[in-house]
Short mmCIF file of C-alpha atoms and ligand atoms in Angstrom, two decimals:
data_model
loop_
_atom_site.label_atom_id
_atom_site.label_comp_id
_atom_site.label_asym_id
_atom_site.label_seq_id
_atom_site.Cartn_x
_atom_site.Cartn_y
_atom_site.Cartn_z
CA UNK C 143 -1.09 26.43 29.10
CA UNK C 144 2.62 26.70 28.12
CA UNK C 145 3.15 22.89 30.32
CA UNK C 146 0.75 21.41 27.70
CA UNK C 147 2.35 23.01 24.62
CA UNK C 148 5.74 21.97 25.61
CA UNK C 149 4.13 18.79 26.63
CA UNK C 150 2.85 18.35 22.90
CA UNK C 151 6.25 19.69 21.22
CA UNK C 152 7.69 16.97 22.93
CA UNK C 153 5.20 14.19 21.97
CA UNK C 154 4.05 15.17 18.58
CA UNK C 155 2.02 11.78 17.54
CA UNK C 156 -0.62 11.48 20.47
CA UNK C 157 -3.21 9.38 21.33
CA UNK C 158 -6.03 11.12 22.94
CA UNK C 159 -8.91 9.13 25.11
CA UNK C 160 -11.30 11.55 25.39
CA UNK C 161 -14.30 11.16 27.39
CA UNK C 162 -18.05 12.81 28.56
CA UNK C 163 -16.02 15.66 29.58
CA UNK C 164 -15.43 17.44 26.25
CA UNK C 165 -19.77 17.19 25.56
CA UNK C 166 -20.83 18.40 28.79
CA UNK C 167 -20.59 22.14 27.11
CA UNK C 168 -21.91 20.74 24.26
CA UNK C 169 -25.17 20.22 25.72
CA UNK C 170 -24.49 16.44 26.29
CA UNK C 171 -24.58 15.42 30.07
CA UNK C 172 -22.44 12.71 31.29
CA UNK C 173 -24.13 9.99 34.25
CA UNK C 174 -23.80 12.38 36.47
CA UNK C 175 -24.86 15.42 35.22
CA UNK C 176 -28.94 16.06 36.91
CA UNK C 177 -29.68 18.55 33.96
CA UNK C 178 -30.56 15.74 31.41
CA UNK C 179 -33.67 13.49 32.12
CA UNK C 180 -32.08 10.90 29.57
CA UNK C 181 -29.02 10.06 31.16
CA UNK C 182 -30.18 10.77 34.41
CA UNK C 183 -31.70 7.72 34.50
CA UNK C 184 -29.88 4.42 35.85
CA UNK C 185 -27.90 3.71 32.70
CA UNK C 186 -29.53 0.44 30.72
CA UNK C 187 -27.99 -3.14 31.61
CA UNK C 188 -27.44 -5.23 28.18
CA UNK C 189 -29.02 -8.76 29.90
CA UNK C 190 -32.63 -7.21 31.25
CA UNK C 191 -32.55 -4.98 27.66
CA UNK C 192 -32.34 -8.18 25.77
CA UNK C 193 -34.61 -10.51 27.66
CA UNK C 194 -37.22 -7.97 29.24
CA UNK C 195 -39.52 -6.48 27.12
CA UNK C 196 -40.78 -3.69 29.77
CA UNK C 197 -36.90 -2.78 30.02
CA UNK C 198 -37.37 -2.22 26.60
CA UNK C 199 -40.18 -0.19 26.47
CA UNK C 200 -38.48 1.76 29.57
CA UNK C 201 -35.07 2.39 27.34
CA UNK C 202 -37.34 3.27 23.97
CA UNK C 203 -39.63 5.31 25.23
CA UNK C 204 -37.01 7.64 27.12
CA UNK C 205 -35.10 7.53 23.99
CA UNK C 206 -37.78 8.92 21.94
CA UNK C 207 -38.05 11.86 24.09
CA UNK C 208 -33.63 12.36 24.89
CA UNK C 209 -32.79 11.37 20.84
CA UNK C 210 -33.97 15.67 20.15
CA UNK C 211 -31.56 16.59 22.57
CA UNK C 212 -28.82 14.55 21.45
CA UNK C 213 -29.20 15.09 17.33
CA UNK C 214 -29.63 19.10 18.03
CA UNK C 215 -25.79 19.02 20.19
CA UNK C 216 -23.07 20.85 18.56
CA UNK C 217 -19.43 20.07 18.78
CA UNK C 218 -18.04 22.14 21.66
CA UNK C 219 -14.79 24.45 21.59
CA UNK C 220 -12.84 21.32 22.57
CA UNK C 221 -14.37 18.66 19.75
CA UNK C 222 -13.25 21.40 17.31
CA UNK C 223 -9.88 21.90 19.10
CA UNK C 224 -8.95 18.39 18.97
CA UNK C 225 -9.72 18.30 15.30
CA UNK C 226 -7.13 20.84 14.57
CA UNK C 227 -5.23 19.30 15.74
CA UNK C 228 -5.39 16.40 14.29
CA UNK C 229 -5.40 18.61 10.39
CA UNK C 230 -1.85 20.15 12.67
CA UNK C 231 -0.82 16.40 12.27
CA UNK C 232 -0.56 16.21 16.37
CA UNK C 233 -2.98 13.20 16.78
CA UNK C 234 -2.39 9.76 15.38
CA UNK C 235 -5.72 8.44 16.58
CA UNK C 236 -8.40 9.52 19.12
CA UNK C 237 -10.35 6.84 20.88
CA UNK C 238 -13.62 8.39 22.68
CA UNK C 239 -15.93 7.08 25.56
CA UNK C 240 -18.63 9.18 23.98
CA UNK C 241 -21.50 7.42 21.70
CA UNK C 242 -22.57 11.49 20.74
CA UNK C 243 -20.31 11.77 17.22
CA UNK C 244 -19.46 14.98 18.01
CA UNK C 245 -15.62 14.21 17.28
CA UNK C 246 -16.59 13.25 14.08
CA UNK C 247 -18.81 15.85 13.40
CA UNK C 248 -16.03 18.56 14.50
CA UNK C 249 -14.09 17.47 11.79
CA UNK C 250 -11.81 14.77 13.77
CA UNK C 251 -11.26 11.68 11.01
CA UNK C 252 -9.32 8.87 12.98
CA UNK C 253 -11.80 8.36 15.98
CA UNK C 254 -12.39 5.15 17.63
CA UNK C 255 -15.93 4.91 19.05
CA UNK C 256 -14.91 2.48 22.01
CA UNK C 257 -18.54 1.90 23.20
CA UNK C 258 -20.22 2.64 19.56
CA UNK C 259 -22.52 5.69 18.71
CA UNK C 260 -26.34 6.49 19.10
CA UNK C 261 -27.21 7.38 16.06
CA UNK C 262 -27.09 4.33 14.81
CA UNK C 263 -29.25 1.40 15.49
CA UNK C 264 -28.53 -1.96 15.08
CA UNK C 265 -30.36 -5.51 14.78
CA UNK C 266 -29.24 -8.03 17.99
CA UNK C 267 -30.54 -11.22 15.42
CA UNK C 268 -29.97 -10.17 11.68
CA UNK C 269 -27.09 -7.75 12.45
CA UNK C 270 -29.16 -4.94 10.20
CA UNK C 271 -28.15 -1.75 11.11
CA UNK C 272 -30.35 1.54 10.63
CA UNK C 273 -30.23 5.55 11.24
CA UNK C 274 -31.53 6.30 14.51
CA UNK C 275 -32.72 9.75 13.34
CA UNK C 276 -35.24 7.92 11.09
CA UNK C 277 -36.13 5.20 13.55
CA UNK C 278 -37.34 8.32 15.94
CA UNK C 279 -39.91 8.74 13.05
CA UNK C 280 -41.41 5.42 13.75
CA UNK C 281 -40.98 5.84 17.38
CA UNK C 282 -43.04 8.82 17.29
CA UNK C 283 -45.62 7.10 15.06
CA UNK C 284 -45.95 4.15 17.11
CA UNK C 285 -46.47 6.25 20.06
CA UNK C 286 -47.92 9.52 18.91
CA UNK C 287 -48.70 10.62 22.52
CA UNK C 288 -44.91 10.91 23.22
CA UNK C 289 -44.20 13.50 20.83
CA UNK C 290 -45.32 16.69 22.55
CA UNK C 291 -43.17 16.05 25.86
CA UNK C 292 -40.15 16.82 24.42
CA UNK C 293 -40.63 20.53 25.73
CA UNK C 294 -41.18 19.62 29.53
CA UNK C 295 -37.84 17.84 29.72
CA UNK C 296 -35.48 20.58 30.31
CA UNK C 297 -34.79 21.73 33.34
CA UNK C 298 -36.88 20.09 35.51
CA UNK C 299 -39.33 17.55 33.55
CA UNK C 300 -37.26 14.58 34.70
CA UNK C 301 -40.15 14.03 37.58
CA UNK C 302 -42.69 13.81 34.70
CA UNK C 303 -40.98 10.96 32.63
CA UNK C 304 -40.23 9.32 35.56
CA UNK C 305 -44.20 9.11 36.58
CA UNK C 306 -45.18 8.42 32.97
CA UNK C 307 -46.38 5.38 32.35
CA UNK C 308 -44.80 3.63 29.11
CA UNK C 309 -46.63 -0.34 29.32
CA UNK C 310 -48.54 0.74 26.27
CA UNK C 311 -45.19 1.81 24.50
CA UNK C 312 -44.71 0.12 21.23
CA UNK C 313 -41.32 -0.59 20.05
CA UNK C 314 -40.31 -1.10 16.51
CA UNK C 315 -39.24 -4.37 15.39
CA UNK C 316 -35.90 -5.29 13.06
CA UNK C 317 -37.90 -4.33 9.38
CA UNK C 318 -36.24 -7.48 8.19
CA UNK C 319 -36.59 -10.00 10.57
CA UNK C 320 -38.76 -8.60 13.24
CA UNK C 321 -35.49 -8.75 15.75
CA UNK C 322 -35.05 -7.02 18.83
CA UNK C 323 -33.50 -3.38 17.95
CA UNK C 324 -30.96 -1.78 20.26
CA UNK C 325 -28.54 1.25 20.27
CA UNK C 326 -25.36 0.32 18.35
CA UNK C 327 -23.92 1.41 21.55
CA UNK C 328 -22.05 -1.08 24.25
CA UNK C 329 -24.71 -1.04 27.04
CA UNK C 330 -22.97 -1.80 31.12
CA UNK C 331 -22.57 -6.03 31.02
CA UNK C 332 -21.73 -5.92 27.68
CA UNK C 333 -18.48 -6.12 26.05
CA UNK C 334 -16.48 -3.94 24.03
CA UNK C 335 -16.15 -5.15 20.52
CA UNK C 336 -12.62 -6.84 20.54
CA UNK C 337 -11.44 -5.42 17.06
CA UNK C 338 -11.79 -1.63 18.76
CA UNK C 339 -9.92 -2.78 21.76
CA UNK C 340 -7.24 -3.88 19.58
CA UNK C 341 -6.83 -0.90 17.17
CA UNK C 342 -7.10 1.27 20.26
CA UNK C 343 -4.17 -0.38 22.54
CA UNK C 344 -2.04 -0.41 19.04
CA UNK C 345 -2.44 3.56 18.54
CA UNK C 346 -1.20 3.94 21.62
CA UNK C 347 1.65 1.60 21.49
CA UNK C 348 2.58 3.68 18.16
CA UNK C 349 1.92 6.82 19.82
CA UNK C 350 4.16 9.08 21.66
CA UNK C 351 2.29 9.72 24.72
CA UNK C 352 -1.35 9.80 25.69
CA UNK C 353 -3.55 12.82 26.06
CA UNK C 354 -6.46 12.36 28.32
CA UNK C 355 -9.17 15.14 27.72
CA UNK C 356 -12.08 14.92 29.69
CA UNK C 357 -12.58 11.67 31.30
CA UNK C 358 -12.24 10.55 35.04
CA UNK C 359 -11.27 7.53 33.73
CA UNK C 360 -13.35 5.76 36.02
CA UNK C 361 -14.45 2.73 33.58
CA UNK C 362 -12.07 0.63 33.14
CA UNK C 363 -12.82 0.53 29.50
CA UNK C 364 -10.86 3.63 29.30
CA UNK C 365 -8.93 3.32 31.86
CA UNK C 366 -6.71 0.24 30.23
CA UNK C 367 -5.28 2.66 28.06
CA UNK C 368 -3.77 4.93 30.76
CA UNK C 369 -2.43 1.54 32.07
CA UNK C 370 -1.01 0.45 29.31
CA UNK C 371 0.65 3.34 28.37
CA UNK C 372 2.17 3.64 31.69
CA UNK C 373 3.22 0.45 31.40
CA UNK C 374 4.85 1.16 28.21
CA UNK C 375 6.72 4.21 29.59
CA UNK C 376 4.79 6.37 27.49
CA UNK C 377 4.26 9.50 29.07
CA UNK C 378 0.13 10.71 29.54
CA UNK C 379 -1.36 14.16 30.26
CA UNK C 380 -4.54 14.56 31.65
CA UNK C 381 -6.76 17.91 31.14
CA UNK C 382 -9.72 16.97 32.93
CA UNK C 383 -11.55 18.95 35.93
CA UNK C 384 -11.33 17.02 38.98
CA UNK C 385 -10.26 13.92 40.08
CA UNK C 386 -9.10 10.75 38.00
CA UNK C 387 -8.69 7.33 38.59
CA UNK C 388 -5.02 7.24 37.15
CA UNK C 389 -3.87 10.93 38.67
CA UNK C 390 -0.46 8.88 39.71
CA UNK C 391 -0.23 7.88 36.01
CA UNK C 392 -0.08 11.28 34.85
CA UNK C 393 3.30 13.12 33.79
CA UNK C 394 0.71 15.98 33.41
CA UNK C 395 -2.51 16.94 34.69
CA UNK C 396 -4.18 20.27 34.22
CA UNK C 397 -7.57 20.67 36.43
CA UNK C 398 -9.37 22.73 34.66
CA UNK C 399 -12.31 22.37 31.77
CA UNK C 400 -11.14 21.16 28.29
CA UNK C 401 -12.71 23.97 26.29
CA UNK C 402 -10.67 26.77 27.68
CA UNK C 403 -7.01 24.74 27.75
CA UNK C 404 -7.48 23.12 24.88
CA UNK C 405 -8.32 26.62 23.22
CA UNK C 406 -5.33 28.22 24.89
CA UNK C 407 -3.57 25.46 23.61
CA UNK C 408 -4.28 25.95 19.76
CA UNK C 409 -4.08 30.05 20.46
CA UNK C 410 -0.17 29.37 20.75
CA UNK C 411 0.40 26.36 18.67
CA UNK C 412 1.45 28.17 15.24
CA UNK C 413 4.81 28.37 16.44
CA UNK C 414 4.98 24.83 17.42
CA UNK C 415 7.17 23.06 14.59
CA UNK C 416 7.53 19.31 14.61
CA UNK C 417 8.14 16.32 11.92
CA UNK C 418 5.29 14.70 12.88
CA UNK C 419 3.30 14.10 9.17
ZN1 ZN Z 1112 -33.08 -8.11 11.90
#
């Protein structure tokens, strides 16, 4: 991948966007991956979650039985990749569509989780936040006859979480104020916090050019970045398989899955020498 090295020798302090993309190998699928039961699902609207209680017990009870899945993923070749280099002193900041923390738990320090992270859980009325590995502990014991399907999900149980009925499903209150818990995670209809927005278009103003890993870009969440760095002349280069929405932004694109460039990327990055600190 000699265009991306030279790419990167030229544009030492990146910001990367990096999206589902670099977890699919990871065992994470994105929206439209059919493999996962969890996702597969019509991703959860923030207005019915917060007024409509079945919508709740919908969300919670599919949670209960995705949340193995998700804490049992491992970073994938590119999550590690991108946290070298980072140590090589190559990225000034990555922002991330994914909620997973699999950047972080690669290694990668400055991350920006644009739409938040699902292992955490977070009060809508008294703000009180709370592990969501330990809240799947009172899921289970609220609901003790969802804790044996976690086995049927994969490859083809989707059919039998889709039939099950979850009316009876009880889901845990706030333990402080009895609020309405949800996924500190920005659901569709709900806004990105504007404090990550912010940090995120400065890192790329103060970057040298963007580095798009694994996202179609399709949301315009992340797709503002690739805008605004194209509006700011900064140069962006996309390794992502298949289309993107900003293809005619891109100085670079390289169609092909992040794990193996990225890889071949570090494999000849020794020699690369640059002042970037
Ligand atoms: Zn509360």
């Amino acid at each position: 991948m000699s265009a991306l090295r030279e790419f990167i020798e030229q544009h030492p302090r990146l910001a990367v966007l990096s999206g589902a993309g670099v977890s699919t190998s990871a065992g994470i699928p994105d929206y439209r991956d059919e493999r996962g039961e969890w996702k597969r699902a019509r991703p959860v609207e923030f207005q019915p979650f917060m007024t409509n209680p079945g919508i709740r017990q919908r969300y919670w009870s599919r949670s209960t039985v995705g949340w193995p899945f998700v804490a049992r993923a491992q970073p994938s070749t590119a999550h590690l990749a991108l946290a070298q280099l980072e140590t090589l002193g190559f990225v000034r900041l990555l922002i991330t569509q994914n909620v997973d923390g699999l950047h972080q738990a690669a290694g990668s320090r400055n991350v920006i989780d644009l739409h938040g992270r699902l292992d955490t859980v977070r009060c809508m009325q008294c703000g009180h936040t709370l592990p969501r590995a330990g809240l799947q502990q009172t899921l289970l014991a609220n609901n003790p006859t969802w804790a044996d399907i976690e086995g049927s999900i994969a490859p083809d149980g989707d059919v039998d979480i889709e039939n099950r009925d979850y009316s009876g499903f009880v889901v845990p209150e706030c333990p402080h104020c009895a609020g309405i818990l949800k996924p500190d995670v920005v659901f569709f209809g709900e806004p990105v916090p504007r404090e990550r927005v912010e940090r995120a278009f400065e890192a790329v103003a103060g970057s040298d050019a963007l580095l798009v890993v694994g996202s179609s870009l399709m949301v315009y969440s992340g797709f503002r970045f690739a805008e605004a760095a194209a509006a700011a002349d900064k140069p962006i280069a996309a390794v992502n398989l298949g289309r993107t929405r900003a293809d005619d932004l891109f100085a670079l694109k390289i169609n092909a899955p992040c794990d193996e460039v990225l890889s071949a990327l570090l494999a000849t990055i020794g020699n690369i020498r640059t002042g970037a600190s």
